[in-house]
Amino acid sequence: MYKILAKTLIIGKKVVYLPSCHSTNEYASNLTKKTSWFEGTVVITDNQFQGKGQMGNVWESEAHKNLMFSLLLKPKFIPVNEQFQLSMAVALGIVDALNSYDNSCEIKWPNDIYCNNKKVGGILIQNSIHKTNLDHSIVGIGLNVNQTSFNSPNATSLRLIMHETFHLGDLWEKLCNTLERRYLQLKQGHSKELKSEYFDNLLGYKQSRIYNDGQAFEGQI
């Protein structure tokens, strides 16, 4: 189902499929400890039972219903103090793909994807630094696709929103294409345009809202 992609330059040119695993980010991290690995490698699974979320949380996901994958990148062109640029590019790539089905999807700062004001996806990026720039990054993405029952009342899925069942392989291929387009846009020096589009797609921009960064607080972006 997750075949090598023909229409991308780097993302999805090497795919590591795991029927089940603890965490795709953890597996990808072990790959980076080897002497050689390809930028754009994707580690993907159908059943992730200890997926990582922010601040030590576990990503809830029903087996064979959702997309759970990690992407390995080498964004050596990004200074450490500008590392959030990568998060912006990734979030925009996800929203690009989802809004081709339904235009209600937005980015919730700092790393969530919302549709109809409910959480449909999350991003966890682990960066490795060399001197003043990034060396490599593991981009973990979890997306609720065909799951219909959640413990959290704030969670939803594409199936619940759009009332249709999605083919995971097709959606993953679309995501790889949109993620690569945004990554190359960043790599080609268009960070200002990315930042502008990021704000255009940011949930609650210039509104007073409650955020949580380990502790709840009210703020305005």
mmCIF file with all atom_site columns, C-alpha atoms in Angstrom:
data_model
loop_
_atom_site.group_PDB
_atom_site.id
_atom_site.type_symbol
_atom_site.label_atom_id
_atom_site.label_alt_id
_atom_site.label_comp_id
_atom_site.label_asym_id
_atom_site.label_entity_id
_atom_site.label_seq_id
_atom_site.pdbx_PDB_ins_code
_atom_site.Cartn_x
_atom_site.Cartn_y
_atom_site.Cartn_z
_atom_site.occupancy
_atom_site.B_iso_or_equiv
_atom_site.pdbx_formal_charge
_atom_site.auth_seq_id
_atom_site.auth_comp_id
_atom_site.auth_asym_id
_atom_site.auth_atom_id
_atom_site.pdbx_PDB_model_num
ATOM 1   C CA . MET A 1 1   ? 0.000   0.000  0.000  1.00 0.00 ? 1   MET A CA 1
ATOM 2   C CA . TYR A 1 2   ? 2.864   2.373  0.772  1.00 0.00 ? 2   TYR A CA 1
ATOM 3   C CA . LYS A 1 3   ? 4.875   2.054  -2.413 1.00 0.00 ? 3   LYS A CA 1
ATOM 4   C CA . ILE A 1 4   ? 7.947   3.995  -3.531 1.00 0.00 ? 4   ILE A CA 1
ATOM 5   C CA . LEU A 1 5   ? 6.684   7.276  -4.967 1.00 0.00 ? 5   LEU A CA 1
ATOM 6   C CA . ALA A 1 6   ? 7.352   8.245  -8.566 1.00 0.00 ? 6   ALA A CA 1
ATOM 7   C CA . LYS A 1 7   ? 6.313   11.902 -8.530 1.00 0.00 ? 7   LYS A CA 1
ATOM 8   C CA . THR A 1 8   ? 8.539   13.197 -5.726 1.00 0.00 ? 8   THR A CA 1
ATOM 9   C CA . LEU A 1 9   ? 12.225  14.106 -5.682 1.00 0.00 ? 9   LEU A CA 1
ATOM 10  C CA . ILE A 1 10  ? 13.180  12.948 -2.198 1.00 0.00 ? 10  ILE A CA 1
ATOM 11  C CA . ILE A 1 11  ? 10.208  12.267 0.077  1.00 0.00 ? 11  ILE A CA 1
ATOM 12  C CA . GLY A 1 12  ? 8.992   8.692  -0.207 1.00 0.00 ? 12  GLY A CA 1
ATOM 13  C CA . LYS A 1 13  ? 11.850  7.509  -2.408 1.00 0.00 ? 13  LYS A CA 1
ATOM 14  C CA . LYS A 1 14  ? 12.716  5.090  0.395  1.00 0.00 ? 14  LYS A CA 1
ATOM 15  C CA . VAL A 1 15  ? 9.930   3.630  2.519  1.00 0.00 ? 15  VAL A CA 1
ATOM 16  C CA . VAL A 1 16  ? 10.315  1.506  5.643  1.00 0.00 ? 16  VAL A CA 1
ATOM 17  C CA . TYR A 1 17  ? 6.985   -0.192 6.351  1.00 0.00 ? 17  TYR A CA 1
ATOM 18  C CA . LEU A 1 18  ? 6.416   -1.706 9.796  1.00 0.00 ? 18  LEU A CA 1
ATOM 19  C CA . PRO A 1 19  ? 3.201   -3.698 10.393 1.00 0.00 ? 19  PRO A CA 1
ATOM 20  C CA . SER A 1 20  ? 3.396   -2.513 14.010 1.00 0.00 ? 20  SER A CA 1
ATOM 21  C CA . CYS A 1 21  ? 5.881   -0.677 16.203 1.00 0.00 ? 21  CYS A CA 1
ATOM 22  C CA . HIS A 1 22  ? 6.244   1.278  19.424 1.00 0.00 ? 22  HIS A CA 1
ATOM 23  C CA . SER A 1 23  ? 6.963   4.578  17.701 1.00 0.00 ? 23  SER A CA 1
ATOM 24  C CA . THR A 1 24  ? 7.947   5.508  14.156 1.00 0.00 ? 24  THR A CA 1
ATOM 25  C CA . ASN A 1 25  ? 9.972   8.430  15.544 1.00 0.00 ? 25  ASN A CA 1
ATOM 26  C CA . GLU A 1 26  ? 11.908  6.044  17.752 1.00 0.00 ? 26  GLU A CA 1
ATOM 27  C CA . TYR A 1 27  ? 12.594  3.698  14.838 1.00 0.00 ? 27  TYR A CA 1
ATOM 28  C CA . ALA A 1 28  ? 13.630  6.629  12.626 1.00 0.00 ? 28  ALA A CA 1
ATOM 29  C CA . SER A 1 29  ? 15.953  7.883  15.356 1.00 0.00 ? 29  SER A CA 1
ATOM 30  C CA . ASN A 1 30  ? 17.739  4.534  15.339 1.00 0.00 ? 30  ASN A CA 1
ATOM 31  C CA . LEU A 1 31  ? 18.103  4.785  11.553 1.00 0.00 ? 31  LEU A CA 1
ATOM 32  C CA . THR A 1 32  ? 19.922  8.117  11.865 1.00 0.00 ? 32  THR A CA 1
ATOM 33  C CA . LYS A 1 33  ? 22.570  6.464  14.044 1.00 0.00 ? 33  LYS A CA 1
ATOM 34  C CA . LYS A 1 34  ? 23.685  4.425  11.048 1.00 0.00 ? 34  LYS A CA 1
ATOM 35  C CA . THR A 1 35  ? 26.468  5.746  8.853  1.00 0.00 ? 35  THR A CA 1
ATOM 36  C CA . SER A 1 36  ? 24.265  6.321  5.806  1.00 0.00 ? 36  SER A CA 1
ATOM 37  C CA . TRP A 1 37  ? 20.573  7.042  5.333  1.00 0.00 ? 37  TRP A CA 1
ATOM 38  C CA . PHE A 1 38  ? 18.595  8.792  2.623  1.00 0.00 ? 38  PHE A CA 1
ATOM 39  C CA . GLU A 1 39  ? 16.965  12.170 3.085  1.00 0.00 ? 39  GLU A CA 1
ATOM 40  C CA . GLY A 1 40  ? 13.255  11.777 2.525  1.00 0.00 ? 40  GLY A CA 1
ATOM 41  C CA . THR A 1 41  ? 13.085  8.288  4.026  1.00 0.00 ? 41  THR A CA 1
ATOM 42  C CA . VAL A 1 42  ? 9.631   7.545  5.435  1.00 0.00 ? 42  VAL A CA 1
ATOM 43  C CA . VAL A 1 43  ? 9.008   5.146  8.320  1.00 0.00 ? 43  VAL A CA 1
ATOM 44  C CA . ILE A 1 44  ? 5.320   4.180  8.383  1.00 0.00 ? 44  ILE A CA 1
ATOM 45  C CA . THR A 1 45  ? 3.188   1.728  10.342 1.00 0.00 ? 45  THR A CA 1
ATOM 46  C CA . ASP A 1 46  ? -0.389  0.491  10.582 1.00 0.00 ? 46  ASP A CA 1
ATOM 47  C CA . ASN A 1 47  ? -0.258  0.003  14.327 1.00 0.00 ? 47  ASN A CA 1
ATOM 48  C CA . GLN A 1 48  ? 1.694   2.333  16.595 1.00 0.00 ? 48  GLN A CA 1
ATOM 49  C CA . PHE A 1 49  ? 1.069   1.456  20.218 1.00 0.00 ? 49  PHE A CA 1
ATOM 50  C CA . GLN A 1 50  ? 3.362   3.966  21.942 1.00 0.00 ? 50  GLN A CA 1
ATOM 51  C CA . GLY A 1 51  ? 3.282   6.905  19.566 1.00 0.00 ? 51  GLY A CA 1
ATOM 52  C CA . LYS A 1 52  ? 4.878   10.045 20.928 1.00 0.00 ? 52  LYS A CA 1
ATOM 53  C CA . GLY A 1 53  ? 3.050   13.307 21.490 1.00 0.00 ? 53  GLY A CA 1
ATOM 54  C CA . GLN A 1 54  ? 4.129   16.597 22.952 1.00 0.00 ? 54  GLN A CA 1
ATOM 55  C CA . MET A 1 55  ? 5.288   16.743 26.598 1.00 0.00 ? 55  MET A CA 1
ATOM 56  C CA . GLY A 1 56  ? 5.415   12.959 26.945 1.00 0.00 ? 56  GLY A CA 1
ATOM 57  C CA . ASN A 1 57  ? 1.826   12.343 25.852 1.00 0.00 ? 57  ASN A CA 1
ATOM 58  C CA . VAL A 1 58  ? 0.900   9.192  23.934 1.00 0.00 ? 58  VAL A CA 1
ATOM 59  C CA . TRP A 1 59  ? -0.823  9.571  20.560 1.00 0.00 ? 59  TRP A CA 1
ATOM 60  C CA . GLU A 1 60  ? -4.119  7.632  20.591 1.00 0.00 ? 60  GLU A CA 1
ATOM 61  C CA . SER A 1 61  ? -4.606  5.712  17.349 1.00 0.00 ? 61  SER A CA 1
ATOM 62  C CA . GLU A 1 62  ? -6.650  2.685  16.309 1.00 0.00 ? 62  GLU A CA 1
ATOM 63  C CA . ALA A 1 63  ? -4.741  0.099  14.261 1.00 0.00 ? 63  ALA A CA 1
ATOM 64  C CA . HIS A 1 64  ? -5.227  0.095  10.467 1.00 0.00 ? 64  HIS A CA 1
ATOM 65  C CA . LYS A 1 65  ? -7.421  3.210  10.589 1.00 0.00 ? 65  LYS A CA 1
ATOM 66  C CA . ASN A 1 66  ? -4.992  6.141  10.573 1.00 0.00 ? 66  ASN A CA 1
ATOM 67  C CA . LEU A 1 67  ? -1.745  7.488  9.159  1.00 0.00 ? 67  LEU A CA 1
ATOM 68  C CA . MET A 1 68  ? 1.275   7.307  11.448 1.00 0.00 ? 68  MET A CA 1
ATOM 69  C CA . PHE A 1 69  ? 4.651   7.987  9.916  1.00 0.00 ? 69  PHE A CA 1
ATOM 70  C CA . SER A 1 70  ? 7.987   9.706  10.414 1.00 0.00 ? 70  SER A CA 1
ATOM 71  C CA . LEU A 1 71  ? 9.940   11.591 7.797  1.00 0.00 ? 71  LEU A CA 1
ATOM 72  C CA . LEU A 1 72  ? 13.735  11.956 7.889  1.00 0.00 ? 72  LEU A CA 1
ATOM 73  C CA . LEU A 1 73  ? 15.137  15.240 6.601  1.00 0.00 ? 73  LEU A CA 1
ATOM 74  C CA . LYS A 1 74  ? 18.502  17.014 6.473  1.00 0.00 ? 74  LYS A CA 1
ATOM 75  C CA . PRO A 1 75  ? 17.600  20.727 6.777  1.00 0.00 ? 75  PRO A CA 1
ATOM 76  C CA . LYS A 1 76  ? 21.198  21.835 7.245  1.00 0.00 ? 76  LYS A CA 1
ATOM 77  C CA . PHE A 1 77  ? 20.310  25.200 5.686  1.00 0.00 ? 77  PHE A CA 1
ATOM 78  C CA . ILE A 1 78  ? 18.149  26.192 8.689  1.00 0.00 ? 78  ILE A CA 1
ATOM 79  C CA . PRO A 1 79  ? 19.852  28.125 11.535 1.00 0.00 ? 79  PRO A CA 1
ATOM 80  C CA . VAL A 1 80  ? 19.043  26.852 15.015 1.00 0.00 ? 80  VAL A CA 1
ATOM 81  C CA . ASN A 1 81  ? 17.285  30.100 15.937 1.00 0.00 ? 81  ASN A CA 1
ATOM 82  C CA . GLU A 1 82  ? 15.005  29.687 12.899 1.00 0.00 ? 82  GLU A CA 1
ATOM 83  C CA . GLN A 1 83  ? 14.141  26.011 13.407 1.00 0.00 ? 83  GLN A CA 1
ATOM 84  C CA . PHE A 1 84  ? 10.396  26.698 13.689 1.00 0.00 ? 84  PHE A CA 1
ATOM 85  C CA . GLN A 1 85  ? 10.481  27.352 9.944  1.00 0.00 ? 85  GLN A CA 1
ATOM 86  C CA . LEU A 1 86  ? 10.497  23.589 9.455  1.00 0.00 ? 86  LEU A CA 1
ATOM 87  C CA . SER A 1 87  ? 7.415   23.206 11.643 1.00 0.00 ? 87  SER A CA 1
ATOM 88  C CA . MET A 1 88  ? 5.637   25.871 9.575  1.00 0.00 ? 88  MET A CA 1
ATOM 89  C CA . ALA A 1 89  ? 6.495   24.127 6.298  1.00 0.00 ? 89  ALA A CA 1
ATOM 90  C CA . VAL A 1 90  ? 5.341   20.733 7.577  1.00 0.00 ? 90  VAL A CA 1
ATOM 91  C CA . ALA A 1 91  ? 2.076   22.098 8.970  1.00 0.00 ? 91  ALA A CA 1
ATOM 92  C CA . LEU A 1 92  ? 1.315   23.892 5.703  1.00 0.00 ? 92  LEU A CA 1
ATOM 93  C CA . GLY A 1 93  ? 2.060   20.733 3.731  1.00 0.00 ? 93  GLY A CA 1
ATOM 94  C CA . ILE A 1 94  ? -0.489  18.798 5.786  1.00 0.00 ? 94  ILE A CA 1
ATOM 95  C CA . VAL A 1 95  ? -3.131  21.530 5.507  1.00 0.00 ? 95  VAL A CA 1
ATOM 96  C CA . ASP A 1 96  ? -2.547  21.720 1.731  1.00 0.00 ? 96  ASP A CA 1
ATOM 97  C CA . ALA A 1 97  ? -3.373  18.020 1.401  1.00 0.00 ? 97  ALA A CA 1
ATOM 98  C CA . LEU A 1 98  ? -6.398  18.058 3.700  1.00 0.00 ? 98  LEU A CA 1
ATOM 99  C CA . ASN A 1 99  ? -7.902  21.208 2.236  1.00 0.00 ? 99  ASN A CA 1
ATOM 100 C CA . SER A 1 100 ? -8.013  19.516 -1.152 1.00 0.00 ? 100 SER A CA 1
ATOM 101 C CA . TYR A 1 101 ? -10.867 17.500 0.434  1.00 0.00 ? 101 TYR A CA 1
ATOM 102 C CA . ASP A 1 102 ? -12.327 20.015 2.908  1.00 0.00 ? 102 ASP A CA 1
ATOM 103 C CA . ASN A 1 103 ? -11.279 23.624 3.440  1.00 0.00 ? 103 ASN A CA 1
ATOM 104 C CA . SER A 1 104 ? -12.056 23.713 7.165  1.00 0.00 ? 104 SER A CA 1
ATOM 105 C CA . CYS A 1 105 ? -8.563  22.603 8.192  1.00 0.00 ? 105 CYS A CA 1
ATOM 106 C CA . GLU A 1 106 ? -6.248  24.972 10.055 1.00 0.00 ? 106 GLU A CA 1
ATOM 107 C CA . ILE A 1 107 ? -3.039  24.936 12.098 1.00 0.00 ? 107 ILE A CA 1
ATOM 108 C CA . LYS A 1 108 ? -3.357  25.225 15.866 1.00 0.00 ? 108 LYS A CA 1
ATOM 109 C CA . TRP A 1 109 ? -0.193  26.584 17.417 1.00 0.00 ? 109 TRP A CA 1
ATOM 110 C CA . PRO A 1 110 ? 2.231   25.106 18.021 1.00 0.00 ? 110 PRO A CA 1
ATOM 111 C CA . ASN A 1 111 ? 1.881   21.687 16.358 1.00 0.00 ? 111 ASN A CA 1
ATOM 112 C CA . ASP A 1 112 ? -1.688  20.493 15.865 1.00 0.00 ? 112 ASP A CA 1
ATOM 113 C CA . ILE A 1 113 ? -3.945  20.253 12.828 1.00 0.00 ? 113 ILE A CA 1
ATOM 114 C CA . TYR A 1 114 ? -7.601  21.116 13.393 1.00 0.00 ? 114 TYR A CA 1
ATOM 115 C CA . CYS A 1 115 ? -10.663 20.646 11.195 1.00 0.00 ? 115 CYS A CA 1
ATOM 116 C CA . ASN A 1 116 ? -14.005 22.105 12.225 1.00 0.00 ? 116 ASN A CA 1
ATOM 117 C CA . ASN A 1 117 ? -12.356 23.231 15.489 1.00 0.00 ? 117 ASN A CA 1
ATOM 118 C CA . LYS A 1 118 ? -11.411 19.686 16.502 1.00 0.00 ? 118 LYS A CA 1
ATOM 119 C CA . LYS A 1 119 ? -8.020  17.988 16.463 1.00 0.00 ? 119 LYS A CA 1
ATOM 120 C CA . VAL A 1 120 ? -7.429  15.738 13.476 1.00 0.00 ? 120 VAL A CA 1
ATOM 121 C CA . GLY A 1 121 ? -3.632  15.553 13.487 1.00 0.00 ? 121 GLY A CA 1
ATOM 122 C CA . GLY A 1 122 ? -0.409  16.297 15.306 1.00 0.00 ? 122 GLY A CA 1
ATOM 123 C CA . ILE A 1 123 ? 3.241   16.932 14.512 1.00 0.00 ? 123 ILE A CA 1
ATOM 124 C CA . LEU A 1 124 ? 6.283   16.047 16.596 1.00 0.00 ? 124 LEU A CA 1
ATOM 125 C CA . ILE A 1 125 ? 9.648   17.215 15.251 1.00 0.00 ? 125 ILE A CA 1
ATOM 126 C CA . GLN A 1 126 ? 12.911  16.104 16.841 1.00 0.00 ? 126 GLN A CA 1
ATOM 127 C CA . ASN A 1 127 ? 15.888  18.147 15.671 1.00 0.00 ? 127 ASN A CA 1
ATOM 128 C CA . SER A 1 128 ? 19.578  17.306 15.858 1.00 0.00 ? 128 SER A CA 1
ATOM 129 C CA . ILE A 1 129 ? 21.911  20.312 15.850 1.00 0.00 ? 129 ILE A CA 1
ATOM 130 C CA . HIS A 1 130 ? 25.414  20.787 14.461 1.00 0.00 ? 130 HIS A CA 1
ATOM 131 C CA . LYS A 1 131 ? 27.088  24.039 15.495 1.00 0.00 ? 131 LYS A CA 1
ATOM 132 C CA . THR A 1 132 ? 24.704  26.864 14.530 1.00 0.00 ? 132 THR A CA 1
ATOM 133 C CA . ASN A 1 133 ? 22.440  24.948 12.140 1.00 0.00 ? 133 ASN A CA 1
ATOM 134 C CA . LEU A 1 134 ? 20.162  21.950 12.149 1.00 0.00 ? 134 LEU A CA 1
ATOM 135 C CA . ASP A 1 135 ? 21.828  18.702 11.160 1.00 0.00 ? 135 ASP A CA 1
ATOM 136 C CA . HIS A 1 136 ? 18.893  16.366 10.688 1.00 0.00 ? 136 HIS A CA 1
ATOM 137 C CA . SER A 1 137 ? 15.241  16.223 11.711 1.00 0.00 ? 137 SER A CA 1
ATOM 138 C CA . ILE A 1 138 ? 12.737  13.487 12.422 1.00 0.00 ? 138 ILE A CA 1
ATOM 139 C CA . VAL A 1 139 ? 9.257   14.710 11.547 1.00 0.00 ? 139 VAL A CA 1
ATOM 140 C CA . GLY A 1 140 ? 6.583   12.575 13.189 1.00 0.00 ? 140 GLY A CA 1
ATOM 141 C CA . ILE A 1 141 ? 3.055   12.951 11.840 1.00 0.00 ? 141 ILE A CA 1
ATOM 142 C CA . GLY A 1 142 ? -0.141  11.401 13.181 1.00 0.00 ? 142 GLY A CA 1
ATOM 143 C CA . LEU A 1 143 ? -3.378  11.899 11.292 1.00 0.00 ? 143 LEU A CA 1
ATOM 144 C CA . ASN A 1 144 ? -6.810  10.591 12.290 1.00 0.00 ? 144 ASN A CA 1
ATOM 145 C CA . VAL A 1 145 ? -8.295  9.249  9.077  1.00 0.00 ? 145 VAL A CA 1
ATOM 146 C CA . ASN A 1 146 ? -10.895 6.459  9.350  1.00 0.00 ? 146 ASN A CA 1
ATOM 147 C CA . GLN A 1 147 ? -11.194 6.112  13.139 1.00 0.00 ? 147 GLN A CA 1
ATOM 148 C CA . THR A 1 148 ? -14.681 6.953  14.437 1.00 0.00 ? 148 THR A CA 1
ATOM 149 C CA . SER A 1 149 ? -14.365 6.648  18.225 1.00 0.00 ? 149 SER A CA 1
ATOM 150 C CA . PHE A 1 150 ? -12.032 8.638  20.499 1.00 0.00 ? 150 PHE A CA 1
ATOM 151 C CA . ASN A 1 151 ? -11.455 8.943  24.235 1.00 0.00 ? 151 ASN A CA 1
ATOM 152 C CA . SER A 1 152 ? -10.924 12.683 23.880 1.00 0.00 ? 152 SER A CA 1
ATOM 153 C CA . PRO A 1 153 ? -14.014 14.789 23.038 1.00 0.00 ? 153 PRO A CA 1
ATOM 154 C CA . ASN A 1 154 ? -11.701 17.217 21.245 1.00 0.00 ? 154 ASN A CA 1
ATOM 155 C CA . ALA A 1 155 ? -10.522 14.649 18.685 1.00 0.00 ? 155 ALA A CA 1
ATOM 156 C CA . THR A 1 156 ? -12.048 13.884 15.313 1.00 0.00 ? 156 THR A CA 1
ATOM 157 C CA . SER A 1 157 ? -11.124 12.212 12.023 1.00 0.00 ? 157 SER A CA 1
ATOM 158 C CA . LEU A 1 158 ? -11.428 12.878 8.327  1.00 0.00 ? 158 LEU A CA 1
ATOM 159 C CA . ARG A 1 159 ? -14.107 10.194 8.089  1.00 0.00 ? 159 ARG A CA 1
ATOM 160 C CA . LEU A 1 160 ? -16.242 11.857 10.761 1.00 0.00 ? 160 LEU A CA 1
ATOM 161 C CA . ILE A 1 161 ? -15.842 15.249 9.096  1.00 0.00 ? 161 ILE A CA 1
ATOM 162 C CA . MET A 1 162 ? -16.308 14.261 5.461  1.00 0.00 ? 162 MET A CA 1
ATOM 163 C CA . HIS A 1 163 ? -18.517 11.170 5.874  1.00 0.00 ? 163 HIS A CA 1
ATOM 164 C CA . GLU A 1 164 ? -16.389 8.971  3.663  1.00 0.00 ? 164 GLU A CA 1
ATOM 165 C CA . THR A 1 165 ? -13.786 6.249  4.066  1.00 0.00 ? 165 THR A CA 1
ATOM 166 C CA . PHE A 1 166 ? -10.302 7.119  2.826  1.00 0.00 ? 166 PHE A CA 1
ATOM 167 C CA . HIS A 1 167 ? -7.710  4.890  1.177  1.00 0.00 ? 167 HIS A CA 1
ATOM 168 C CA . LEU A 1 168 ? -4.683  5.368  3.426  1.00 0.00 ? 168 LEU A CA 1
ATOM 169 C CA . GLY A 1 169 ? -2.120  4.783  0.679  1.00 0.00 ? 169 GLY A CA 1
ATOM 170 C CA . ASP A 1 170 ? -3.653  7.418  -1.605 1.00 0.00 ? 170 ASP A CA 1
ATOM 171 C CA . LEU A 1 171 ? -3.870  10.005 1.162  1.00 0.00 ? 171 LEU A CA 1
ATOM 172 C CA . TRP A 1 172 ? -0.278  9.282  2.233  1.00 0.00 ? 172 TRP A CA 1
ATOM 173 C CA . GLU A 1 173 ? 0.937   9.794  -1.329 1.00 0.00 ? 173 GLU A CA 1
ATOM 174 C CA . LYS A 1 174 ? -0.868  13.135 -1.530 1.00 0.00 ? 174 LYS A CA 1
ATOM 175 C CA . LEU A 1 175 ? 0.689   14.186 1.794  1.00 0.00 ? 175 LEU A CA 1
ATOM 176 C CA . CYS A 1 176 ? 4.189   13.286 0.627  1.00 0.00 ? 176 CYS A CA 1
ATOM 177 C CA . ASN A 1 177 ? 3.747   15.462 -2.441 1.00 0.00 ? 177 ASN A CA 1
ATOM 178 C CA . THR A 1 178 ? 2.454   18.489 -0.531 1.00 0.00 ? 178 THR A CA 1
ATOM 179 C CA . LEU A 1 179 ? 5.049   18.093 2.226  1.00 0.00 ? 179 LEU A CA 1
ATOM 180 C CA . GLU A 1 180 ? 7.843   17.975 -0.347 1.00 0.00 ? 180 GLU A CA 1
ATOM 181 C CA . ARG A 1 181 ? 6.518   21.059 -2.136 1.00 0.00 ? 181 ARG A CA 1
ATOM 182 C CA . ARG A 1 182 ? 6.566   23.050 1.101  1.00 0.00 ? 182 ARG A CA 1
ATOM 183 C CA . TYR A 1 183 ? 9.978   21.707 2.148  1.00 0.00 ? 183 TYR A CA 1
ATOM 184 C CA . LEU A 1 184 ? 11.507  22.667 -1.204 1.00 0.00 ? 184 LEU A CA 1
ATOM 185 C CA . GLN A 1 185 ? 9.851   26.081 -0.948 1.00 0.00 ? 185 GLN A CA 1
ATOM 186 C CA . LEU A 1 186 ? 11.642  26.563 2.364  1.00 0.00 ? 186 LEU A CA 1
ATOM 187 C CA . LYS A 1 187 ? 14.916  25.182 1.016  1.00 0.00 ? 187 LYS A CA 1
ATOM 188 C CA . GLN A 1 188 ? 14.774  27.608 -1.912 1.00 0.00 ? 188 GLN A CA 1
ATOM 189 C CA . GLY A 1 189 ? 14.707  30.568 0.471  1.00 0.00 ? 189 GLY A CA 1
ATOM 190 C CA . HIS A 1 190 ? 11.012  31.469 0.455  1.00 0.00 ? 190 HIS A CA 1
ATOM 191 C CA . SER A 1 191 ? 10.659  31.563 4.245  1.00 0.00 ? 191 SER A CA 1
ATOM 192 C CA . LYS A 1 192 ? 8.836   34.927 4.247  1.00 0.00 ? 192 LYS A CA 1
ATOM 193 C CA . GLU A 1 193 ? 6.127   33.589 1.943  1.00 0.00 ? 193 GLU A CA 1
ATOM 194 C CA . LEU A 1 194 ? 5.815   30.464 4.084  1.00 0.00 ? 194 LEU A CA 1
ATOM 195 C CA . LYS A 1 195 ? 5.465   32.521 7.248  1.00 0.00 ? 195 LYS A CA 1
ATOM 196 C CA . SER A 1 196 ? 2.755   34.679 5.682  1.00 0.00 ? 196 SER A CA 1
ATOM 197 C CA . GLU A 1 197 ? 0.788   31.605 4.568  1.00 0.00 ? 197 GLU A CA 1
ATOM 198 C CA . TYR A 1 198 ? 1.302   30.008 7.969  1.00 0.00 ? 198 TYR A CA 1
ATOM 199 C CA . PHE A 1 199 ? -0.404  32.971 9.652  1.00 0.00 ? 199 PHE A CA 1
ATOM 200 C CA . ASP A 1 200 ? -3.183  32.878 7.046  1.00 0.00 ? 200 ASP A CA 1
ATOM 201 C CA . ASN A 1 201 ? -3.904  29.288 8.084  1.00 0.00 ? 201 ASN A CA 1
ATOM 202 C CA . LEU A 1 202 ? -3.415  29.741 11.831 1.00 0.00 ? 202 LEU A CA 1
ATOM 203 C CA . LEU A 1 203 ? -6.408  29.006 14.038 1.00 0.00 ? 203 LEU A CA 1
ATOM 204 C CA . GLY A 1 204 ? -7.246  31.947 16.303 1.00 0.00 ? 204 GLY A CA 1
ATOM 205 C CA . TYR A 1 205 ? -4.766  34.381 14.768 1.00 0.00 ? 205 TYR A CA 1
ATOM 206 C CA . LYS A 1 206 ? -5.070  37.769 16.509 1.00 0.00 ? 206 LYS A CA 1
ATOM 207 C CA . GLN A 1 207 ? -7.748  36.374 18.838 1.00 0.00 ? 207 GLN A CA 1
ATOM 208 C CA . SER A 1 208 ? -7.542  35.861 22.608 1.00 0.00 ? 208 SER A CA 1
ATOM 209 C CA . ARG A 1 209 ? -7.574  32.109 23.215 1.00 0.00 ? 209 ARG A CA 1
ATOM 210 C CA . ILE A 1 210 ? -6.452  29.527 25.777 1.00 0.00 ? 210 ILE A CA 1
ATOM 211 C CA . TYR A 1 211 ? -3.216  27.696 24.925 1.00 0.00 ? 211 TYR A CA 1
ATOM 212 C CA . ASN A 1 212 ? -1.284  24.972 26.689 1.00 0.00 ? 212 ASN A CA 1
ATOM 213 C CA . ASP A 1 213 ? 2.504   24.717 26.777 1.00 0.00 ? 213 ASP A CA 1
ATOM 214 C CA . GLY A 1 214 ? 2.652   22.451 29.824 1.00 0.00 ? 214 GLY A CA 1
ATOM 215 C CA . GLN A 1 215 ? 0.424   24.929 31.638 1.00 0.00 ? 215 GLN A CA 1
ATOM 216 C CA . ALA A 1 216 ? -2.757  26.580 30.384 1.00 0.00 ? 216 ALA A CA 1
ATOM 217 C CA . PHE A 1 217 ? -2.545  30.295 29.663 1.00 0.00 ? 217 PHE A CA 1
ATOM 218 C CA . GLU A 1 218 ? -4.457  32.935 27.730 1.00 0.00 ? 218 GLU A CA 1
ATOM 219 C CA . GLY A 1 219 ? -2.651  34.531 24.836 1.00 0.00 ? 219 GLY A CA 1
ATOM 220 C CA . GLN A 1 220 ? -2.984  36.176 21.463 1.00 0.00 ? 220 GLN A CA 1
ATOM 221 C CA . ILE A 1 221 ? -0.970  35.217 18.410 1.00 0.00 ? 221 ILE A CA 1
#
